[in-house]
XYZ file of C-alpha atoms in Angstrom:
306
model
C -58.177 15.398 -8.762
C -55.520 13.849 -11.035
C -57.977 12.978 -13.778
C -57.942 14.902 -17.029
C -59.039 12.069 -19.320
C -62.365 10.334 -18.766
C -63.913 7.438 -20.668
C -66.770 4.948 -20.679
C -66.522 1.654 -18.845
C -66.983 -0.292 -22.082
C -63.953 1.439 -23.609
C -61.745 0.515 -20.660
C -63.008 -3.086 -20.703
C -62.071 -3.405 -24.379
C -58.648 -1.879 -23.732
C -57.843 -4.287 -20.900
C -58.563 -7.347 -23.027
C -55.053 -7.053 -24.473
C -53.602 -7.920 -21.032
C -55.738 -11.039 -20.504
C -55.808 -10.481 -16.735
C -59.526 -10.911 -16.200
C -62.806 -9.086 -16.660
C -63.239 -5.479 -15.586
C -65.003 -5.447 -12.202
C -64.777 -1.738 -11.319
C -62.596 1.336 -11.593
C -62.298 4.657 -9.804
C -60.229 7.824 -10.254
C -57.269 8.439 -7.952
C -57.346 11.880 -6.381
C -54.251 14.014 -5.925
C -51.395 14.966 -8.214
C -51.415 17.529 -10.977
C -50.167 15.862 -14.146
C -51.456 12.427 -15.189
C -54.810 10.679 -15.107
C -54.695 7.722 -12.709
C -57.317 5.095 -11.939
C -57.566 2.143 -9.587
C -58.780 -0.788 -11.648
C -60.138 -4.054 -10.241
C -60.229 -7.127 -12.470
C -62.079 -10.378 -11.852
C -59.772 -13.274 -12.688
C -61.939 -16.385 -12.422
C -63.554 -15.182 -9.222
C -60.406 -13.658 -7.716
C -60.354 -9.865 -7.587
C -56.987 -8.263 -8.370
C -56.146 -4.551 -8.201
C -54.128 -2.481 -10.653
C -53.313 1.132 -11.451
C -54.005 2.546 -14.897
C -51.935 5.615 -15.757
C -52.780 7.799 -18.741
C -49.805 10.061 -19.392
C -50.947 13.606 -20.084
C -47.638 15.430 -20.427
C -45.294 13.008 -22.181
C -45.224 11.692 -25.719
C -45.395 8.167 -27.130
C -41.664 8.488 -27.866
C -40.860 9.235 -24.212
C -42.993 6.633 -22.442
C -40.723 3.602 -23.178
C -37.926 5.213 -21.121
C -40.063 5.419 -17.989
C -41.412 1.882 -18.316
C -37.993 0.426 -19.070
C -36.494 2.226 -16.062
C -39.188 0.925 -13.712
C -38.705 -2.623 -15.015
C -34.953 -2.245 -14.531
C -35.302 -1.031 -10.935
C -37.888 -3.716 -10.141
C -35.454 -6.412 -11.238
C -32.825 -4.873 -8.962
C -35.134 -5.524 -6.032
C -36.452 -2.018 -5.463
C -40.112 -1.627 -4.393
C -41.147 -0.234 -7.768
C -44.249 -1.370 -9.693
C -43.194 -3.246 -12.807
C -45.224 -2.177 -15.864
C -47.391 -5.057 -17.020
C -47.067 -6.395 -20.548
C -49.798 -7.007 -23.074
C -50.173 -10.365 -24.777
C -47.832 -9.121 -27.508
C -45.201 -7.987 -24.995
C -45.808 -4.232 -24.900
C -45.601 -2.223 -21.674
C -46.920 0.978 -23.246
C -50.237 1.168 -25.034
C -52.561 3.780 -26.473
C -55.853 4.546 -24.733
C -57.946 7.615 -25.478
C -55.152 8.443 -27.956
C -52.656 8.923 -25.120
C -49.722 6.856 -23.778
C -51.096 4.465 -21.175
C -49.585 1.875 -18.838
C -50.953 -0.671 -16.378
C -49.246 -1.486 -13.083
C -49.960 -3.792 -10.156
C -51.347 -1.864 -7.204
C -48.779 -1.899 -4.414
C -49.845 -2.143 -0.759
C -49.495 0.721 1.672
C -50.375 4.386 2.017
C -48.562 7.685 1.698
C -46.844 8.601 4.980
C -48.405 11.519 6.841
C -46.895 11.751 10.329
C -43.332 11.004 9.350
C -41.035 9.064 11.638
C -37.250 9.207 11.803
C -37.090 5.600 10.620
C -39.229 6.334 7.549
C -36.894 9.200 6.611
C -33.864 6.959 7.052
C -35.511 4.267 4.937
C -36.300 6.629 2.074
C -32.675 7.801 2.146
C -31.444 4.215 1.850
C -33.790 3.417 -1.022
C -32.962 6.632 -2.875
C -29.286 5.693 -2.807
C -30.111 2.140 -3.959
C -32.167 3.641 -6.775
C -29.233 5.823 -7.855
C -26.875 2.850 -7.791
C -29.210 0.549 -9.705
C -30.036 3.197 -12.322
C -26.351 3.503 -13.259
C -26.648 0.342 -15.348
C -29.906 1.368 -17.002
C -29.413 1.215 -20.762
C -31.546 4.266 -21.575
C -31.315 7.873 -20.469
C -33.342 11.063 -20.751
C -32.106 14.663 -20.778
C -33.170 16.932 -17.950
C -36.366 18.716 -19.072
C -35.854 21.362 -16.365
C -32.646 22.863 -17.708
C -31.652 26.476 -17.103
C -33.208 27.378 -20.472
C -36.544 25.980 -19.290
C -36.176 27.774 -15.956
C -35.551 31.160 -17.581
C -38.349 30.774 -20.133
C -40.834 29.676 -17.466
C -39.770 32.409 -15.061
C -40.536 35.023 -17.709
C -43.899 33.341 -18.328
C -44.993 33.514 -14.682
C -43.473 36.876 -13.730
C -46.921 38.474 -13.425
C -47.883 35.877 -10.768
C -44.996 36.801 -8.472
C -44.191 39.735 -6.250
C -41.282 41.869 -7.402
C -39.163 40.640 -4.484
C -39.867 36.961 -5.183
C -39.243 37.380 -8.911
C -35.832 38.987 -8.305
C -34.947 36.225 -5.833
C -35.902 33.488 -8.290
C -33.922 35.225 -11.030
C -30.827 35.138 -8.835
C -31.273 31.433 -8.144
C -31.839 30.768 -11.859
C -28.562 32.514 -12.716
C -26.724 30.419 -10.117
C -28.367 27.271 -11.494
C -27.054 28.031 -14.982
C -23.529 28.290 -13.541
C -23.874 24.977 -11.682
C -25.062 23.001 -14.711
C -21.491 22.376 -15.847
C -19.954 21.507 -12.450
C -17.737 18.437 -13.044
C -17.125 17.636 -9.352
C -20.723 16.554 -8.776
C -22.015 13.086 -9.635
C -24.724 12.712 -12.252
C -27.044 9.871 -13.082
C -30.672 8.903 -13.525
C -32.779 10.450 -10.749
C -36.384 9.919 -9.703
C -36.958 13.664 -9.789
C -40.179 13.756 -7.759
C -39.765 11.614 -4.654
C -42.331 13.385 -2.509
C -44.217 11.574 0.241
C -47.161 11.121 -2.121
C -44.898 9.051 -4.373
C -43.961 6.627 -1.594
C -46.033 3.932 0.105
C -45.517 2.533 3.594
C -47.109 -0.168 5.700
C -46.201 1.053 9.186
C -42.405 1.471 9.032
C -41.895 -0.653 5.909
C -41.458 1.048 2.541
C -43.655 -0.899 0.125
C -43.576 1.299 -2.959
C -41.844 4.075 -4.877
C -44.097 5.267 -7.679
C -44.500 7.926 -10.402
C -41.269 8.043 -12.380
C -42.520 10.539 -14.966
C -39.921 13.125 -13.904
C -36.995 10.701 -14.085
C -34.085 12.014 -16.119
C -30.326 12.488 -16.015
C -29.343 15.145 -13.499
C -27.158 15.732 -10.477
C -27.772 13.068 -7.833
C -27.698 15.851 -5.236
C -30.703 17.384 -6.962
C -32.704 14.234 -6.205
C -31.612 14.308 -2.570
C -32.554 17.992 -2.289
C -35.985 17.412 -3.861
C -36.642 14.632 -1.361
C -35.435 16.621 1.656
C -37.543 19.637 0.645
C -40.672 17.524 1.047
C -39.794 14.915 3.679
C -37.987 17.236 6.079
C -39.745 20.600 5.674
C -41.983 22.079 8.350
C -45.050 24.151 7.539
C -43.114 27.407 7.953
C -40.518 26.361 5.363
C -37.833 25.509 7.940
C -36.429 21.999 8.228
C -36.562 19.257 10.825
C -32.884 18.596 11.571
C -33.478 15.093 12.934
C -35.428 13.964 9.875
C -32.856 15.472 7.516
C -29.964 13.837 9.364
C -31.736 10.463 9.258
C -32.378 10.731 5.521
C -28.766 11.657 4.778
C -27.423 8.967 7.123
C -29.593 6.368 5.434
C -28.430 7.489 2.002
C -24.789 7.256 3.009
C -25.096 3.661 4.173
C -25.263 2.907 0.449
C -23.495 5.774 -1.294
C -20.942 8.054 0.355
C -21.382 11.763 -0.249
C -18.277 13.892 -0.725
C -17.651 17.012 1.324
C -18.377 19.110 -1.760
C -21.715 17.344 -2.315
C -22.758 17.926 1.293
C -21.682 21.570 1.096
C -23.812 22.022 -2.020
C -26.987 20.636 -0.429
C -28.591 23.974 0.444
C -27.767 25.234 -3.050
C -29.592 22.297 -4.597
C -32.479 22.755 -2.189
C -32.878 26.272 -3.583
C -32.712 24.913 -7.137
C -35.348 22.287 -6.296
C -37.605 24.873 -4.646
C -37.244 27.095 -7.725
C -38.258 24.258 -10.032
C -41.358 23.262 -8.082
C -42.405 26.859 -7.613
C -42.397 27.205 -11.391
C -44.100 23.884 -12.178
C -46.873 24.722 -9.725
C -47.313 28.228 -11.106
C -47.861 26.872 -14.633
C -50.273 24.151 -13.500
C -53.995 24.737 -13.707
C -55.731 27.438 -15.709
C -56.381 31.185 -15.416
C -53.617 31.695 -12.862
C -55.104 29.160 -10.436
C -52.370 26.585 -9.675
C -53.460 23.041 -8.858
C -51.067 23.040 -5.886
C -49.817 25.954 -3.811
C -46.461 27.376 -5.032
C -46.118 29.264 -1.749
C -44.957 26.021 -0.129
C -41.740 26.250 -2.125
C -41.463 30.015 -2.142
C -41.163 29.800 1.659
C -38.207 27.441 1.240
C -36.614 29.758 -1.340
C -36.854 32.713 1.022
C -35.588 30.765 4.033
C -32.527 29.305 2.274
C -31.509 32.374 0.313
C -28.636 34.441 1.730
């Protein structure tokens, strides 16, 4: 359950007064995820019930939160299906609740896709490219928190949780990642950084929402594509569905053309992405019990490694 911060109903009701959107009718925790506390919130606005999402940021600071909210507002105004952070009566999109950075968003329609279709994969490719294009004019940026320094420090931290073979393999990928960090031939920009299926909403074949931008930062655009492919196109054994992957890449390239070098580097970035999510999952939870299974990405690492 993605709820680390709990509170009394009266406290939430007082907090929501600053938005002047109605009286608190009910709220419930949103299950899933491993980082922030999220709640569905229903407000009664003169007899009309309206639904919102309250996000309490657990892993970012008050200094960081304006970047995420500003980026979402920017993408929303470019026509992307992104929830625009709501503003308080004094114009703030970020507030403090339970002494943590907190934001309120409209609840978008749809559900996370489960049985993926080719068209859904093509659609997410199109929207990822539109996101990359729109984010180019965003006035704020954020350094990549998952640099090679972070990778090496975290790998040392979790060594005892890995087999010797897996640790050596991840070390090799980490060394290659450090070399790639300075590659000038690859395009950089603001990426979503976590565009898994559980951060997308569909109504049938229509994409109705891209959510959770708390991993957005400046990085290689190919890294974002690789992260997305690793989730949207992977099979349970760690191999990839060629048709889904082709559809996603084709959709992306209807908006932004990929160079031969970018396409050739895809499997390299898939390994980098699998390394990152292996590590983030290993350090989640307590007492060596990850909140999500790192083996999902270790399978990809093993499959794609020479």
